[in-house]
Short mmCIF file of C-alpha atoms and ligand atoms in Angstrom, two decimals:
data_model
loop_
_atom_site.label_atom_id
_atom_site.label_comp_id
_atom_site.label_asym_id
_atom_site.label_seq_id
_atom_site.Cartn_x
_atom_site.Cartn_y
_atom_site.Cartn_z
CA MET A 1 -0.03 0.06 -0.18
CA LEU A 2 2.95 2.51 1.06
CA GLU A 3 4.83 1.39 -1.95
CA SER A 4 1.79 1.89 -4.27
CA LEU A 5 1.04 5.41 -2.91
CA VAL A 6 5.01 6.30 -3.34
CA GLY A 7 4.66 5.27 -6.83
CA LEU A 8 1.50 7.46 -7.46
CA LEU A 9 3.14 10.31 -5.80
CA MET A 10 6.12 9.55 -8.08
CA GLN A 11 4.22 9.78 -11.01
CA ALA A 12 2.47 12.99 -10.36
CA GLU A 13 5.78 14.75 -9.78
CA VAL A 14 7.08 13.34 -13.01
CA MET A 15 3.72 14.40 -14.58
CA LYS A 16 3.83 17.81 -13.22
CA THR A 17 7.36 18.45 -14.07
CA GLN A 18 6.56 17.03 -17.81
CA ILE A 19 4.01 19.55 -18.23
CA SER A 20 6.08 22.42 -17.18
CA VAL A 21 9.14 21.26 -19.42
CA GLN A 22 6.21 20.81 -22.47
CA GLU A 23 5.31 24.41 -22.06
CA THR A 24 8.75 26.05 -22.39
CA VAL A 25 9.57 23.86 -25.79
CA ASP A 26 7.94 25.72 -28.49
CA SER A 27 10.76 28.04 -29.20
CA TYR A 28 13.41 25.22 -28.15
CA TYR A 29 13.75 23.24 -31.04
CA VAL A 30 14.38 26.03 -33.65
CA ALA A 31 17.54 26.87 -31.38
CA GLU A 32 18.51 23.54 -30.16
CA ALA A 33 17.89 21.07 -32.80
CA GLY A 34 20.52 21.62 -35.49
CA ASN A 35 17.44 22.62 -37.21
CA ALA A 36 17.81 26.38 -37.34
CA SER A 37 15.76 27.03 -40.13
CA GLY A 38 12.66 25.64 -38.53
CA HIS A 39 11.95 23.48 -41.28
CA VAL A 40 10.16 20.28 -39.91
CA ILE A 41 12.43 16.92 -41.12
CA GLU A 42 10.30 13.91 -42.12
CA ILE A 43 11.36 10.44 -41.14
CA LYS A 44 9.71 7.88 -42.56
CA TYR A 45 9.32 4.76 -40.95
CA ASP A 46 7.74 0.99 -40.95
CA VAL A 47 6.92 -1.32 -38.03
CA ASP A 48 7.07 -5.43 -38.19
CA SER A 49 7.99 -8.18 -36.03
CA LEU A 50 11.34 -9.96 -36.27
CA GLY A 51 11.82 -13.74 -35.07
CA THR A 52 9.03 -15.26 -32.84
CA VAL A 53 7.42 -12.79 -30.51
CA LYS A 54 4.81 -12.96 -28.08
CA GLY A 55 3.55 -9.31 -27.96
CA ASP A 56 0.44 -8.29 -29.98
CA LEU A 57 2.01 -6.74 -33.21
CA ASN A 58 -0.88 -4.15 -33.87
CA GLU A 59 -0.81 -3.19 -30.23
CA PHE A 60 3.09 -2.63 -30.87
CA LYS A 61 2.03 -0.64 -34.07
CA ASN A 62 -0.37 1.64 -32.32
CA VAL A 63 1.77 2.51 -29.38
CA VAL A 64 4.94 3.04 -31.49
CA ALA A 65 2.70 5.56 -33.77
CA ALA A 66 1.11 7.31 -30.68
CA THR A 67 4.60 7.52 -28.85
CA LEU A 68 6.23 9.09 -32.12
CA ASP A 69 3.17 11.33 -32.41
CA ASP A 70 2.89 12.45 -29.13
CA ALA A 71 3.40 16.25 -28.28
CA ARG A 72 6.06 15.45 -25.73
CA GLY A 73 8.52 13.14 -27.96
CA TRP A 74 10.75 13.64 -30.69
CA GLY A 75 8.58 16.12 -32.69
CA ARG A 76 9.71 18.67 -30.45
CA ALA A 77 13.07 18.35 -32.17
CA GLY A 78 11.33 19.62 -35.41
CA LEU A 79 10.74 15.89 -36.52
CA LYS A 80 7.75 14.37 -38.04
CA PHE A 81 7.27 10.73 -37.99
CA THR A 82 5.24 9.02 -40.91
CA ALA A 83 4.37 5.49 -41.26
CA VAL A 84 5.02 4.03 -44.94
CA GLU A 85 4.44 0.53 -46.26
CA GLY A 86 7.59 1.31 -48.45
CA GLY A 87 10.74 3.38 -48.73
CA ALA A 88 11.08 3.44 -45.13
CA GLN A 89 14.18 5.15 -43.52
CA MET A 90 13.83 3.72 -39.95
CA HIS A 91 12.87 0.33 -39.31
CA VAL A 92 11.18 -0.37 -35.92
CA PHE A 93 10.95 -4.13 -34.63
CA LEU A 94 9.12 -5.93 -32.13
CA ALA A 95 12.16 -8.31 -31.92
CA GLU A 96 12.49 -11.87 -30.12
CA ALA A 97 15.18 -11.48 -27.66
CA SER A 98 17.55 -13.54 -29.62
CA GLU A 99 16.91 -11.90 -32.51
CA VAL A 100 18.22 -8.24 -30.76
CA ALA A 101 21.47 -10.28 -29.56
CA LYS A 102 22.36 -11.06 -33.05
CA ALA A 103 21.78 -7.68 -34.52
CA SER A 104 25.21 -6.68 -33.49
CA ALA A 105 28.14 -7.31 -31.01
CA GLY A 106 27.14 -4.40 -28.93
CA CYS A 107 23.15 -5.77 -28.47
CA SER A 108 22.11 -8.18 -25.87
CA ALA A 109 19.33 -10.59 -25.60
CA GLU A 110 18.40 -8.80 -22.15
CA LEU A 111 17.84 -5.17 -23.87
CA SER A 112 16.60 -3.40 -26.74
CA CYS A 113 18.96 -2.18 -29.20
CA THR A 114 19.66 0.04 -32.41
CA VAL A 115 21.55 -0.40 -35.48
CA LYS A 116 20.76 2.12 -37.59
CA PRO A 117 18.38 2.13 -39.63
CA ASN A 118 17.26 -0.65 -37.46
CA VAL A 119 15.45 0.08 -33.94
CA TYR A 120 14.72 -3.36 -32.03
CA ILE A 121 12.56 -3.46 -29.16
CA ASN A 122 13.14 -6.56 -27.08
CA ASP A 123 9.92 -8.66 -26.94
CA ASP A 124 10.58 -9.80 -23.28
CA ARG A 125 11.09 -5.89 -22.22
CA TRP A 126 7.89 -5.26 -24.12
CA LEU A 127 5.90 -7.72 -22.12
CA GLY A 128 7.29 -7.07 -18.61
CA ALA A 129 9.64 -4.01 -18.75
CA SER A 130 12.62 -4.77 -16.51
CA ASP A 131 12.97 -5.84 -12.80
CA SER A 132 14.50 -2.46 -11.45
CA TYR A 133 12.02 -0.49 -13.75
CA ASN A 134 9.11 -2.30 -12.15
CA ALA A 135 10.62 -1.77 -8.80
CA LEU A 136 9.93 1.84 -9.00
CA GLY A 137 6.08 1.30 -9.28
CA VAL A 138 6.08 3.11 -12.86
CA SER A 139 3.73 1.35 -15.34
CA LEU A 140 4.43 -1.13 -18.05
CA ALA A 141 2.67 1.85 -20.37
CA ASN A 142 5.20 4.48 -19.23
CA TYR A 143 8.11 1.80 -20.04
CA ARG A 144 7.03 1.20 -23.39
CA GLN A 145 7.28 4.91 -24.50
CA MET A 146 10.42 5.21 -22.71
CA VAL A 147 11.99 2.39 -24.48
CA ILE A 148 10.54 3.67 -27.71
CA ASN A 149 11.85 7.16 -27.23
CA HIS A 150 15.47 6.06 -25.99
CA GLU A 151 15.92 3.31 -28.98
CA VAL A 152 14.70 6.25 -31.33
CA GLY A 153 17.01 8.57 -29.88
CA HIS A 154 19.83 6.23 -30.95
CA PHE A 155 18.42 6.43 -34.40
CA LEU A 156 18.55 10.29 -33.79
CA GLY A 157 22.34 10.27 -33.20
CA HIS A 158 22.12 10.19 -29.28
CA ASP A 159 24.62 8.24 -27.28
CA HIS A 160 23.99 7.49 -23.95
CA ILE A 161 23.74 10.02 -20.73
CA THR A 162 25.14 8.55 -17.29
CA SER A 163 23.30 10.98 -14.83
CA CYS A 164 20.56 13.62 -14.15
CA GLU A 165 20.71 17.12 -15.09
CA THR A 166 19.73 18.34 -11.69
CA GLU A 167 20.04 15.98 -8.29
CA SER A 168 17.27 13.46 -8.34
CA GLY A 169 15.57 15.31 -11.41
CA LEU A 170 14.07 13.76 -14.45
CA ALA A 171 16.04 11.01 -16.23
CA PRO A 172 17.30 12.34 -19.36
CA ILE A 173 15.35 9.72 -22.17
CA MET A 174 19.25 8.56 -23.04
CA LEU A 175 20.11 7.35 -19.68
CA GLN A 176 19.66 3.71 -19.63
CA GLN A 177 16.64 3.74 -17.50
CA SER A 178 15.90 -0.17 -18.10
CA THR A 179 19.04 -0.95 -16.18
CA GLY A 180 18.91 1.65 -13.25
CA LEU A 181 17.41 5.18 -12.78
CA LEU A 182 20.99 6.18 -11.17
CA GLY A 183 18.87 8.73 -8.55
CA CYS A 184 17.17 10.38 -11.28
CA GLN A 185 13.20 10.02 -11.76
CA ALA A 186 11.65 7.90 -14.20
CA ASN A 187 10.85 9.62 -17.37
CA SER A 188 9.85 8.80 -20.90
CA TRP A 189 10.07 11.95 -22.94
CA PRO A 190 13.27 13.70 -24.25
CA LEU A 191 14.39 16.77 -22.34
CA PRO A 192 14.87 20.01 -23.53
CA SER A 193 18.20 19.73 -23.79
CA GLU A 194 17.98 16.51 -25.79
CA LEU A 195 16.06 18.02 -28.77
CA TRP A 196 18.76 17.63 -31.36
CA THR A 197 19.50 15.22 -33.76
CA LYS A 198 22.82 14.27 -35.60
CA GLY A 199 23.43 12.48 -38.99
CA LEU A 200 19.76 12.38 -40.28
ZN1 ZN B 1 20.54 3.11 -25.41
#
């Protein structure tokens, strides 16, 4: 009971901070995104499964689209994501854990991984998040948004960040929240300082 109350309070705090972050972003991406013209860059993507997955592919497609279209998401970096049937620049997979491990030496069966142009969301994490994340009392829906935004962040040219910007502040989306929060608060969306892209 106490744990779930703490979880709720933590979520409320995260939401409150996200709202205040969101209010400041409109002018932000033009200055911060390496997209100074203010032109919106379109990223065409498709979604599929890889290997044998237990997650529902249609649900996965819907959550990917909703996350990429969300006003709190990477669109704030001057990007627009369009789902296409052919000619995609980015391929998002709901992938069997062993398939993720096969993608690159830097990937493992335990986590999701991105090897451009492919974004692999690990089916096991999709279905059950991670032990350390679940211990925070944050929802699976939040985990799913976080892991999509984190992996797409790699596609956009981001490496990992290993600390909060302020003590106990929101975790950057590029912090590896699946393995631990390092004293930050769980956060599913890119911070204003992360609204840039490289090498698109
Ligand atoms: Zn990562």
